Amino acid sequence: MTTRSSNRKDKKGTKKEVRKASPEETHANNYVAVETASRLTDPRPWLILAEKELEDMNRGKVGRPYTYCDSMLMWIMLLMGYLDLDYRQISGFSKTIMSLFNLKSPSYSTIFIRIRELTSCILLGATVTDSRIYSRYARPCRDDRVREVTVDSTGLNLSETSLWRKNKWGIGPDYRGWLKLHALTDCDTNEILAYVLTDDQVSDNAVFEALVDLAVSAGYRIRSLRADAAYCATENFKICKRRGIEFITKFKSNTQPTNNGSLERGKAARLWASLPYDLWLEATGYGRRWKVESAFSDFKRLLSEQVSARTKEGMNTQVAVMVKAFDMHKEVRNELLGITGNGVAVA
């Protein structure tokens, strides 16, 4: 049996030249926030279709007719998520913009009700067997590009952080725990293709199959899926095999190169055991797994890592709004970029 080299370099000790950003990537990174904000604050694209859309929505409707079309509410929802505003703030913000076009903006209560209705249609609901799972989401697939994806989870804070009061007076907000955002992201664009929102007691492995099924059922063609050692389970190799996906994961240092009921698992384990770490990284392409961490970093930097809602429905709505706004930001970046540094067309 071949064992792993004992003199291999530590992960942090590997000396690998980092690829510099191309001029196109630098331009896209610099201007994406400008272009996204410009598009979000301009209602003219959906105003062209608003009258026809409202007419279609009210055709055959029983009861009071709709006054505002779904496109207007989706525009408000994206503004709300991207600018991290609450319902009252976005009500005032949209009122000012709509007044420039001599249009009446929906009230705070209307925005609240309609956005809840919109997100309930977007979200796929939770499994009835596990109350710890709050909601599921899959972004509609818009092209037939073959993707390389990553899976991981991150925490969203339910407490209002106030370090000054804690430091000065020894008091602060009550601890309310965390939500876990389990996400499947695109390696090339960092878009969140699918996610499962749970409480902080749900393990990563528990929703792995749900994430893969969400992405596949949405129409995404997935070549490979990368995940860290938390997902290193034989069942996950079988799940990916059944869907024609190459599963690339890291193993524990004492992993035995055996099948354990899966030929794919055995092949991957033998490769892991036979190569030094830096050569294994090169052979498998596992090094691109860090892209999911980049997606989470961008998400929290651009939007927020705090969920202020108190009810489960409110949490589901707030996270859905944030993810939709985040994906739009990445979509605009893709249009500016066109081709990634890996030579993948993403526009």
Coordinates of N, CA and C in Angstrom, one line a residue, residues 81-312:
G81 N -32.6 44.8 -1.1 CA -31.6 43.8 -0.7 C -30.2 44.4 -1.0
Y82 N -30.0 45.1 -2.1 CA -28.7 45.6 -2.5 C -28.2 46.7 -1.5
L83 N -29.2 47.6 -1.1 CA -28.9 48.7 -0.3 C -29.0 48.4 1.2
D84 N -29.5 47.2 1.5 CA -29.6 46.8 2.9 C -30.6 47.7 3.6
L85 N -31.8 47.9 3.1 CA -32.8 48.8 3.7 C -33.9 48.0 4.2
D86 N -34.6 48.5 5.2 CA -35.8 47.8 5.7 C -37.0 48.3 5.0
Y87 N -38.2 47.8 5.3 CA -39.4 48.1 4.5 C -39.8 49.5 4.5
R88 N -39.6 50.2 5.7 CA -40.0 51.6 5.7 C -39.0 52.5 5.0
Q89 N -37.7 52.1 5.1 CA -36.7 52.9 4.3 C -36.9 52.7 2.8
I90 N -37.1 51.5 2.3 CA -37.3 51.3 0.9 C -38.6 52.0 0.4
S91 N -39.6 52.1 1.3 CA -40.8 52.8 0.9 C -40.5 54.2 0.6
G92 N -39.7 54.9 1.4 CA -39.4 56.3 1.2 C -38.5 56.4 0.0
F93 N -37.5 55.5 -0.2 CA -36.6 55.6 -1.3 C -37.3 55.4 -2.6
S94 N -38.2 54.4 -2.7 CA -38.9 54.2 -4.0 C -39.9 55.4 -4.3
K95 N -40.5 55.9 -3.2 CA -41.4 57.1 -3.4 C -40.7 58.2 -4.1
T96 N -39.5 58.5 -3.7 CA -38.7 59.6 -4.3 C -38.4 59.4 -5.7
I97 N -38.0 58.1 -6.0 CA -37.6 57.8 -7.4 C -38.9 57.8 -8.3
M98 N -40.0 57.2 -7.8 CA -41.2 57.1 -8.6 C -41.8 58.5 -8.9
S99 N -41.6 59.4 -7.9 CA -42.2 60.8 -8.1 C -41.6 61.5 -9.3
L100 N -40.3 61.1 -9.6 CA -39.7 61.7 -10.8 C -40.4 61.3 -12.1
F101 N -41.1 60.2 -12.1 CA -41.8 59.8 -13.3 C -43.3 60.0 -13.1
N102 N -43.7 60.8 -12.1 CA -45.1 61.2 -11.9 C -46.0 59.9 -11.6
L103 N -45.4 59.0 -10.9 CA -46.0 57.7 -10.5 C -46.1 57.6 -9.0
K104 N -47.2 57.0 -8.6 CA -47.4 56.7 -7.1 C -46.7 55.4 -6.7
S105 N -45.9 55.5 -5.6 CA -45.2 54.4 -5.1 C -46.1 53.6 -4.1
P106 N -45.9 52.3 -4.0 CA -46.7 51.6 -3.0 C -46.3 51.9 -1.6
S107 N -47.3 51.8 -0.7 CA -47.1 52.1 0.7 C -46.2 51.1 1.4
Y108 N -45.8 51.4 2.6 CA -45.0 50.4 3.3 C -45.7 49.1 3.5
S109 N -46.9 49.1 3.9 CA -47.7 47.8 4.1 C -47.8 47.0 2.8
T110 N -48.1 47.7 1.7 CA -48.2 47.0 0.4 C -46.9 46.4 0.0
I111 N -45.8 47.1 0.2 CA -44.5 46.5 -0.1 C -44.2 45.3 0.7
F112 N -44.5 45.4 2.0 CA -44.3 44.3 2.9 C -45.1 43.0 2.5
I113 N -46.4 43.2 2.2 CA -47.2 42.1 1.8 C -46.8 41.5 0.4
R114 N -46.6 42.4 -0.5 CA -46.3 41.9 -1.9 C -44.9 41.2 -2.0
I115 N -43.9 41.7 -1.3 CA -42.6 41.1 -1.3 C -42.6 39.7 -0.6
R116 N -43.4 39.6 0.4 CA -43.6 38.3 1.1 C -44.2 37.3 0.1
E117 N -45.2 37.8 -0.7 CA -45.9 37.0 -1.7 C -44.9 36.5 -2.8
L118 N -44.1 37.5 -3.2 CA -43.1 37.2 -4.3 C -42.1 36.2 -3.8
T119 N -41.5 36.3 -2.6 CA -40.5 35.4 -2.1 C -41.1 34.0 -1.8
S120 N -42.3 34.0 -1.5 CA -43.0 32.7 -1.2 C -43.1 31.9 -2.5
C121 N -43.2 32.6 -3.7 CA -43.2 31.9 -5.0 C -41.8 31.5 -5.4
I122 N -40.8 32.3 -5.0 CA -39.4 32.1 -5.4 C -38.9 30.9 -4.6
L123 N -39.2 30.8 -3.3 CA -38.6 29.8 -2.5 C -39.4 28.5 -2.7
L124 N -38.7 27.4 -2.5 CA -39.3 26.1 -2.8 C -39.8 25.4 -1.5
G125 N -39.8 26.1 -0.4 CA -40.3 25.5 0.8 C -39.3 24.5 1.5
A126 N -39.7 24.1 2.7 CA -38.8 23.2 3.4 C -39.4 21.8 3.5
T127 N -38.5 20.9 3.8 CA -39.0 19.5 3.9 C -39.8 19.4 5.2
V128 N -40.9 18.8 5.2 CA -41.8 18.7 6.3 C -41.3 17.9 7.4
T129 N -40.3 17.0 7.1 CA -39.7 16.1 8.1 C -38.7 16.7 9.0
D130 N -38.2 17.9 8.6 CA -37.1 18.5 9.4 C -37.5 20.0 9.6
S131 N -37.9 20.4 10.8 CA -38.3 21.8 11.1 C -37.1 22.7 11.1
R132 N -35.9 22.1 11.2 CA -34.7 22.9 11.2 C -34.3 23.5 9.9
I133 N -34.9 23.0 8.8 CA -34.7 23.6 7.5 C -35.8 24.6 7.2
Y134 N -35.3 25.8 7.0 CA -36.3 27.0 6.8 C -36.8 27.1 5.4
S135 N -35.9 27.1 4.4 CA -36.3 27.3 3.1 C -35.2 26.8 2.1
R136 N -35.6 26.7 0.8 CA -34.7 26.2 -0.2 C -34.9 27.1 -1.4
Y137 N -33.9 27.2 -2.2 CA -34.0 28.1 -3.4 C -33.0 27.6 -4.5
A138 N -33.5 27.7 -5.7 CA -32.7 27.4 -6.9 C -32.8 28.5 -7.9
R139 N -31.8 29.1 -8.3 CA -31.8 30.2 -9.3 C -32.1 29.6 -10.6
P140 N -33.1 30.2 -11.4 CA -33.4 29.6 -12.7 C -32.2 29.6 -13.6
C141 N -31.9 28.5 -14.3 CA -30.8 28.5 -15.3 C -31.1 29.2 -16.5
R142 N -30.2 30.0 -17.0 CA -30.4 30.9 -18.2 C -29.6 30.5 -19.4
D143 N -28.7 29.5 -19.2 CA -27.9 29.1 -20.4 C -27.5 27.6 -20.2
D144 N -26.8 27.0 -21.2 CA -26.5 25.6 -21.1 C -25.0 25.4 -20.9
R145 N -24.4 26.4 -20.3 CA -22.9 26.3 -20.0 C -22.7 25.2 -19.0
V146 N -21.6 24.4 -19.2 CA -21.2 23.4 -18.3 C -20.5 24.0 -17.2
R147 N -20.9 23.8 -15.9 CA -20.3 24.5 -14.8 C -19.5 23.6 -13.9
E148 N -18.5 24.3 -13.2 CA -17.8 23.7 -12.1 C -18.3 24.4 -10.9
V149 N -18.7 23.7 -9.8 CA -19.4 24.3 -8.7 C -18.7 23.9 -7.4
T150 N -19.0 24.7 -6.4 CA -18.5 24.4 -5.0 C -19.7 24.4 -4.0
V151 N -19.5 23.7 -2.9 CA -20.5 23.6 -1.9 C -19.9 23.9 -0.5
D152 N -20.5 24.8 0.3 CA -20.1 25.0 1.6 C -21.2 25.7 2.4
S153 N -21.0 26.1 3.6 CA -22.0 26.8 4.4 C -21.3 28.0 5.2
T154 N -22.1 28.9 5.5 CA -21.6 30.1 6.3 C -22.7 30.5 7.3
G155 N -22.3 31.2 8.3 CA -23.3 31.7 9.3 C -23.8 33.1 9.1
L156 N -25.1 33.3 9.4 CA -25.7 34.6 9.3 C -26.1 34.9 10.7
N157 N -25.7 36.1 11.2 CA -25.9 36.5 12.6 C -27.3 37.0 12.8
L158 N -28.0 36.4 13.9 CA -29.3 36.9 14.2 C -29.3 37.9 15.3
S159 N -28.2 38.2 15.9 CA -28.1 39.2 16.9 C -27.6 40.6 16.4
E160 N -28.1 41.7 17.0 CA -27.6 43.0 16.6 C -26.3 43.3 17.3
T161 N -25.2 43.4 16.6 CA -23.9 43.6 17.2 C -23.8 45.0 17.7
S162 N -23.4 45.2 18.9 CA -23.1 46.5 19.4 C -21.9 46.5 20.4
L163 N -20.7 46.4 19.8 CA -19.5 46.2 20.6 C -19.2 47.4 21.5
W164 N -19.6 48.6 21.0 CA -19.3 49.8 21.9 C -20.0 49.7 23.2
R165 N -21.3 49.4 23.2 CA -22.1 49.3 24.4 C -21.5 48.2 25.3
K166 N -21.1 47.1 24.6 CA -20.6 46.0 25.4 C -19.3 46.4 26.0
N167 N -18.4 47.1 25.3 CA -17.1 47.5 25.8 C -17.3 48.6 26.9
K168 N -18.2 49.6 26.7 CA -18.3 50.7 27.5 C -19.1 50.5 28.8
W169 N -20.3 49.8 28.6 CA -21.2 49.6 29.7 C -21.4 48.2 30.1
G170 N -20.8 47.3 29.4 CA -21.0 45.9 29.8 C -22.4 45.3 29.5
I171 N -23.1 46.0 28.6 CA -24.4 45.5 28.2 C -24.5 45.4 26.7
G172 N -25.4 44.6 26.2 CA -25.5 44.5 24.7 C -26.8 43.7 24.4
P173 N -27.0 43.5 23.1 CA -28.2 42.8 22.7 C -28.2 41.3 23.1
D174 N -29.3 40.7 23.3 CA -29.4 39.3 23.6 C -28.9 38.4 22.5
Y175 N -28.3 37.3 22.9 CA -27.8 36.4 21.9 C -29.0 35.6 21.3
R176 N -29.1 35.6 20.0 CA -30.2 35.0 19.3 C -29.8 33.8 18.4
G177 N -28.5 33.5 18.4 CA -28.1 32.4 17.6 C -27.7 32.8 16.2
W178 N -27.7 31.8 15.3 CA -27.2 31.9 14.0 C -28.1 31.2 13.0
L179 N -28.2 31.6 11.8 CA -28.7 30.8 10.7 C -27.5 30.2 9.9
K180 N -27.7 29.1 9.2 CA -26.7 28.6 8.3 C -27.2 28.7 6.9
L181 N -26.4 29.3 6.1 CA -26.7 29.4 4.6 C -25.8 28.3 3.9
H182 N -26.4 27.2 3.5 CA -25.7 26.2 2.8 C -25.9 26.5 1.3
A183 N -24.8 26.8 0.6 CA -24.9 27.3 -0.8 C -24.0 26.4 -1.7
L184 N -24.6 26.4 -2.9 CA -23.9 25.8 -4.1 C -23.6 26.9 -5.0
T185 N -22.3 27.2 -5.3 CA -21.9 28.4 -6.1 C -21.1 28.0 -7.3
D186 N -21.2 28.9 -8.3 CA -20.4 28.7 -9.5 C -19.0 29.1 -9.4
C187 N -18.0 28.3 -9.7 CA -16.6 28.6 -9.5 C -16.2 29.8 -10.3
D188 N -16.7 29.9 -11.5 CA -16.3 31.0 -12.4 C -16.9 32.3 -12.2
T189 N -18.2 32.3 -11.7 CA -18.9 33.6 -11.5 C -19.2 34.0 -10.1
N190 N -19.0 33.0 -9.2 CA -19.4 33.2 -7.7 C -20.8 33.4 -7.5
E191 N -21.7 33.2 -8.5 CA -23.1 33.3 -8.2 C -23.6 32.1 -7.3
I192 N -24.6 32.4 -6.5 CA -25.2 31.4 -5.7 C -26.3 30.7 -6.6
L193 N -26.1 29.5 -7.0 CA -27.0 28.8 -7.9 C -28.2 28.2 -7.1
A194 N -27.9 27.8 -5.9 CA -28.9 27.1 -5.0 C -28.5 27.3 -3.6
Y195 N -29.4 27.3 -2.7 CA -29.1 27.4 -1.3 C -30.2 26.7 -0.4
V196 N -29.8 26.3 0.8 CA -30.7 25.8 1.8 C -30.4 26.5 3.0
L197 N -31.5 27.1 3.6 CA -31.4 27.9 4.8 C -31.8 27.1 6.0
T198 N -31.0 27.0 7.0 CA -31.3 26.1 8.2 C -30.9 26.8 9.5
D199 N -31.3 26.2 10.6 CA -30.7 26.7 11.9 C -29.3 26.3 12.0
D200 N -28.6 26.7 13.1 CA -27.2 26.4 13.2 C -26.9 25.0 13.7
Q201 N -27.9 24.1 13.9 CA -27.7 22.8 14.3 C -27.6 21.7 13.2
V202 N -27.9 22.2 12.0 CA -27.9 21.3 10.8 C -26.5 21.1 10.2
S203 N -26.0 19.9 10.1 CA -24.6 19.7 9.6 C -24.6 19.9 8.1
D204 N -23.4 20.2 7.6 CA -23.2 20.4 6.2 C -23.7 19.2 5.3
N205 N -23.3 18.0 5.8 CA -23.7 16.8 5.0 C -25.2 16.6 4.9
A206 N -25.9 17.0 5.9 CA -27.3 16.8 6.0 C -28.1 17.3 4.8
V207 N -27.6 18.4 4.2 CA -28.3 19.0 3.1 C -27.5 19.0 1.7
F208 N -26.5 18.1 1.7 CA -25.7 18.0 0.5 C -26.5 17.6 -0.7
E209 N -27.3 16.5 -0.5 CA -28.1 16.0 -1.6 C -29.1 16.9 -2.1
A210 N -29.7 17.6 -1.1 CA -30.8 18.6 -1.4 C -30.2 19.7 -2.3
L211 N -29.0 20.2 -2.0 CA -28.3 21.3 -2.8 C -28.1 20.8 -4.2
V212 N -27.5 19.6 -4.3 CA -27.2 19.0 -5.7 C -28.5 18.9 -6.5
D213 N -29.6 18.3 -5.8 CA -30.8 18.1 -6.5 C -31.5 19.5 -7.0
L214 N -31.3 20.5 -6.1 CA -31.9 21.8 -6.5 C -31.2 22.3 -7.7
A215 N -29.9 22.2 -7.8 CA -29.2 22.8 -8.9 C -29.5 22.0 -10.2
V216 N -29.5 20.6 -10.1 CA -29.8 19.8 -11.2 C -31.2 20.0 -11.8
S217 N -32.2 20.0 -10.8 CA -33.6 20.2 -11.2 C -33.8 21.6 -11.9
A218 N -33.0 22.6 -11.5 CA -33.1 23.9 -12.1 C -32.5 24.0 -13.6
G219 N -31.9 22.9 -14.0 CA -31.4 22.8 -15.3 C -29.9 23.0 -15.5
Y220 N -29.1 23.1 -14.4 CA -27.7 23.4 -14.5 C -27.0 22.1 -14.9
R221 N -26.1 22.2 -15.8 CA -25.2 21.1 -16.3 C -23.9 21.3 -15.5
I222 N -23.6 20.3 -14.6 CA -22.5 20.4 -13.7 C -21.5 19.3 -14.0
R223 N -20.2 19.8 -14.3 CA -19.2 18.8 -14.6 C -18.5 18.3 -13.3
S224 N -18.2 19.2 -12.4 CA -17.5 18.8 -11.2 C -18.0 19.6 -10.0
L225 N -17.9 19.0 -8.8 CA -18.3 19.7 -7.6 C -17.2 19.5 -6.6
R226 N -16.8 20.6 -6.0 CA -15.7 20.6 -5.0 C -16.3 20.9 -3.6
A227 N -15.8 20.3 -2.6 CA -16.2 20.5 -1.3 C -15.1 20.1 -0.3
D228 N -15.1 20.7 0.9 CA -14.1 20.5 1.9 C -14.3 19.1 2.6
A229 N -13.4 18.8 3.5 CA -13.4 17.5 4.2 C -14.7 17.2 5.0
A230 N -15.5 18.3 5.3 CA -16.7 18.1 6.0 C -17.7 17.3 5.2
Y231 N -17.5 17.3 3.9 CA -18.4 16.6 3.0 C -17.9 15.2 2.5
C232 N -16.7 14.8 3.1 CA -16.1 13.6 2.6 C -16.8 12.4 3.2
A233 N -17.9 12.0 2.5 CA -18.7 10.8 2.9 C -18.9 10.0 1.7
T234 N -18.9 8.7 1.8 CA -19.0 7.8 0.7 C -20.4 8.0 0.0
E235 N -21.4 8.3 0.8 CA -22.7 8.5 0.2 C -22.7 9.7 -0.8
N236 N -21.9 10.7 -0.5 CA -21.8 11.9 -1.4 C -21.2 11.6 -2.7
F237 N -20.2 10.6 -2.7 CA -19.7 10.1 -4.0 C -20.7 9.4 -4.8
K238 N -21.6 8.7 -4.2 CA -22.7 8.0 -4.8 C -23.7 9.0 -5.4
I239 N -24.0 10.0 -4.6 CA -25.0 11.0 -5.0 C -24.5 11.7 -6.3
C240 N -23.2 12.1 -6.3 CA -22.7 12.7 -7.5 C -22.6 11.8 -8.7
K241 N -22.2 10.5 -8.5 CA -22.1 9.5 -9.5 C -23.4 9.4 -10.2
R242 N -24.5 9.3 -9.5 CA -25.8 9.1 -10.1 C -26.3 10.2 -11.0
R243 N -25.7 11.4 -10.7 CA -26.0 12.6 -11.5 C -25.0 13.0 -12.5
G244 N -24.0 12.1 -12.7 CA -22.9 12.3 -13.7 C -22.0 13.5 -13.3
I245 N -21.7 13.7 -12.0 CA -20.9 14.8 -11.5 C -19.6 14.2 -10.9
E246 N -18.5 14.8 -11.2 CA -17.2 14.4 -10.6 C -17.2 15.1 -9.2
F247 N -17.0 14.3 -8.2 CA -17.0 14.9 -6.8 C -15.5 14.9 -6.4
I248 N -15.0 16.1 -6.0 CA -13.7 16.4 -5.6 C -13.7 16.9 -4.2
T249 N -13.1 16.1 -3.3 CA -13.1 16.5 -1.9 C -11.8 16.2 -1.3
K250 N -11.5 16.8 -0.2 CA -10.3 16.5 0.6 C -10.6 15.4 1.6
F251 N -9.5 14.6 1.9 CA -9.7 13.5 2.8 C -8.9 13.8 4.1
K252 N -9.2 13.0 5.1 CA -8.4 13.1 6.3 C -7.0 12.5 6.1
S253 N -6.0 12.9 6.9 CA -4.6 12.4 6.6 C -4.5 10.9 6.8
N254 N -5.3 10.3 7.6 CA -5.2 8.8 7.8 C -6.1 8.0 7.0
T255 N -6.7 8.6 5.9 CA -7.7 7.9 5.1 C -7.0 6.7 4.4
Q256 N -7.7 5.6 4.4 CA -7.3 4.3 3.8 C -7.8 4.3 2.3
P257 N -6.9 3.9 1.4 CA -7.3 3.9 0.0 C -8.2 2.8 -0.4
T258 N -9.4 2.7 0.2 CA -10.3 1.6 -0.1 C -11.6 2.2 -0.7
N259 N -12.4 1.3 -1.3 CA -13.7 1.8 -1.9 C -14.8 2.2 -0.9
N260 N -14.9 1.4 0.1 CA -16.0 1.7 1.1 C -17.4 1.7 0.4
G261 N -17.5 0.9 -0.6 CA -18.8 0.8 -1.2 C -19.0 1.7 -2.4
S262 N -18.0 2.4 -2.8 CA -18.1 3.3 -4.0 C -16.7 3.3 -4.7
L263 N -16.8 2.9 -6.0 CA -15.6 2.9 -6.8 C -15.0 4.3 -7.0
E264 N -15.8 5.3 -7.1 CA -15.4 6.7 -7.2 C -14.6 7.1 -6.0
R265 N -15.2 6.7 -4.8 CA -14.5 7.1 -3.5 C -13.2 6.4 -3.5
G266 N -13.1 5.1 -3.8 CA -11.8 4.4 -3.8 C -10.8 5.0 -4.7
K267 N -11.2 5.4 -5.9 CA -10.3 6.0 -6.9 C -9.7 7.3 -6.3
A268 N -10.6 8.1 -5.8 CA -10.2 9.4 -5.2 C -9.3 9.2 -4.0
A269 N -9.6 8.2 -3.1 CA -8.8 8.0 -1.9 C -7.4 7.5 -2.3
R270 N -7.3 6.6 -3.3 CA -6.0 6.1 -3.7 C -5.1 7.2 -4.3
L271 N -5.8 8.1 -5.1 CA -5.0 9.3 -5.6 C -4.5 10.1 -4.4
W272 N -5.4 10.4 -3.4 CA -5.0 11.2 -2.3 C -3.8 10.6 -1.5
A273 N -3.9 9.3 -1.3 CA -2.8 8.6 -0.6 C -1.5 8.4 -1.3
S274 N -1.5 8.5 -2.6 CA -0.3 8.3 -3.4 C 0.5 9.5 -3.8
L275 N -0.1 10.7 -3.5 CA 0.6 11.9 -4.0 C 0.8 12.9 -2.8
P276 N 1.9 13.6 -2.8 CA 2.1 14.7 -1.9 C 1.0 15.8 -2.1
Y277 N 0.7 16.6 -1.1 CA -0.5 17.4 -1.2 C -0.4 18.4 -2.3
D278 N 0.7 19.0 -2.6 CA 0.8 20.0 -3.7 C 0.5 19.4 -5.0
L279 N 1.0 18.1 -5.2 CA 0.8 17.4 -6.5 C -0.7 17.0 -6.6
W280 N -1.2 16.6 -5.4 CA -2.7 16.2 -5.4 C -3.5 17.4 -5.8
L281 N -3.2 18.6 -5.3 CA -4.0 19.8 -5.7 C -4.0 20.0 -7.2
E282 N -2.8 19.8 -7.7 CA -2.6 20.1 -9.2 C -3.4 19.0 -10.0
A283 N -3.3 17.7 -9.5 CA -4.0 16.6 -10.3 C -5.5 16.7 -10.2
T284 N -6.0 17.2 -9.1 CA -7.5 17.2 -9.0 C -8.2 18.5 -9.2
G285 N -7.4 19.6 -9.2 CA -8.0 20.9 -9.3 C -8.8 21.4 -8.1
Y286 N -8.5 20.7 -6.9 CA -9.2 21.0 -5.7 C -9.0 22.5 -5.2
G287 N -7.8 23.0 -5.7 CA -7.5 24.4 -5.3 C -8.6 25.4 -5.6
R288 N -9.4 25.2 -6.5 CA -10.5 26.1 -6.9 C -11.6 26.1 -5.9
R289 N -11.6 25.2 -4.9 CA -12.6 25.2 -3.9 C -12.7 26.5 -3.1
W290 N -11.6 27.2 -3.0 CA -11.7 28.5 -2.2 C -12.6 29.5 -2.8
K291 N -13.1 29.3 -4.0 CA -14.0 30.2 -4.7 C -15.3 30.4 -3.9
V292 N -15.7 29.3 -3.2 CA -16.9 29.5 -2.4 C -16.7 30.4 -1.2
E293 N -15.5 30.4 -0.7 CA -15.2 31.3 0.4 C -15.2 32.7 -0.1
S294 N -14.7 32.9 -1.3 CA -14.8 34.2 -2.0 C -16.2 34.7 -2.1
A295 N -17.1 33.8 -2.5 CA -18.5 34.2 -2.7 C -19.1 34.6 -1.4
F296 N -18.8 33.9 -0.3 CA -19.4 34.2 1.0 C -18.8 35.6 1.5
S297 N -17.5 35.8 1.2 CA -16.9 37.1 1.6 C -17.5 38.2 0.8
D298 N -17.7 38.1 -0.5 CA -18.4 39.1 -1.3 C -19.8 39.4 -0.8
F299 N -20.5 38.3 -0.5 CA -21.9 38.4 0.0 C -22.0 39.3 1.2
K300 N -21.2 39.0 2.2 CA -21.2 39.7 3.5 C -20.6 41.1 3.4
R301 N -19.7 41.3 2.5 CA -19.1 42.6 2.3 C -20.1 43.5 1.5
L302 N -20.7 43.0 0.5 CA -21.6 43.8 -0.3 C -23.0 44.1 0.4
L303 N -23.5 43.1 1.1 CA -24.8 43.2 1.7 C -24.7 43.2 3.2
S304 N -24.8 42.0 3.8 CA -24.7 42.0 5.3 C -24.6 40.6 5.7
E305 N -24.0 40.4 6.9 CA -24.0 39.0 7.5 C -25.0 38.9 8.7
Q306 N -25.9 40.0 8.8 CA -26.8 40.0 9.9 C -28.3 39.9 9.3
V307 N -29.1 39.1 9.9 CA -30.5 38.9 9.6 C -31.3 39.5 10.8
S308 N -32.0 40.6 10.5 CA -32.7 41.3 11.6 C -34.1 40.8 11.8
A309 N -34.7 40.0 10.9 CA -36.0 39.5 11.0 C -36.2 38.6 12.2
R310 N -37.3 38.6 12.8 CA -37.6 37.8 14.0 C -38.4 36.5 13.8
T311 N -39.2 36.5 12.8 CA -40.0 35.3 12.5 C -39.3 34.5 11.4
K312 N -39.7 33.2 11.3 CA -39.1 32.3 10.3 C -39.4 32.8 8.9

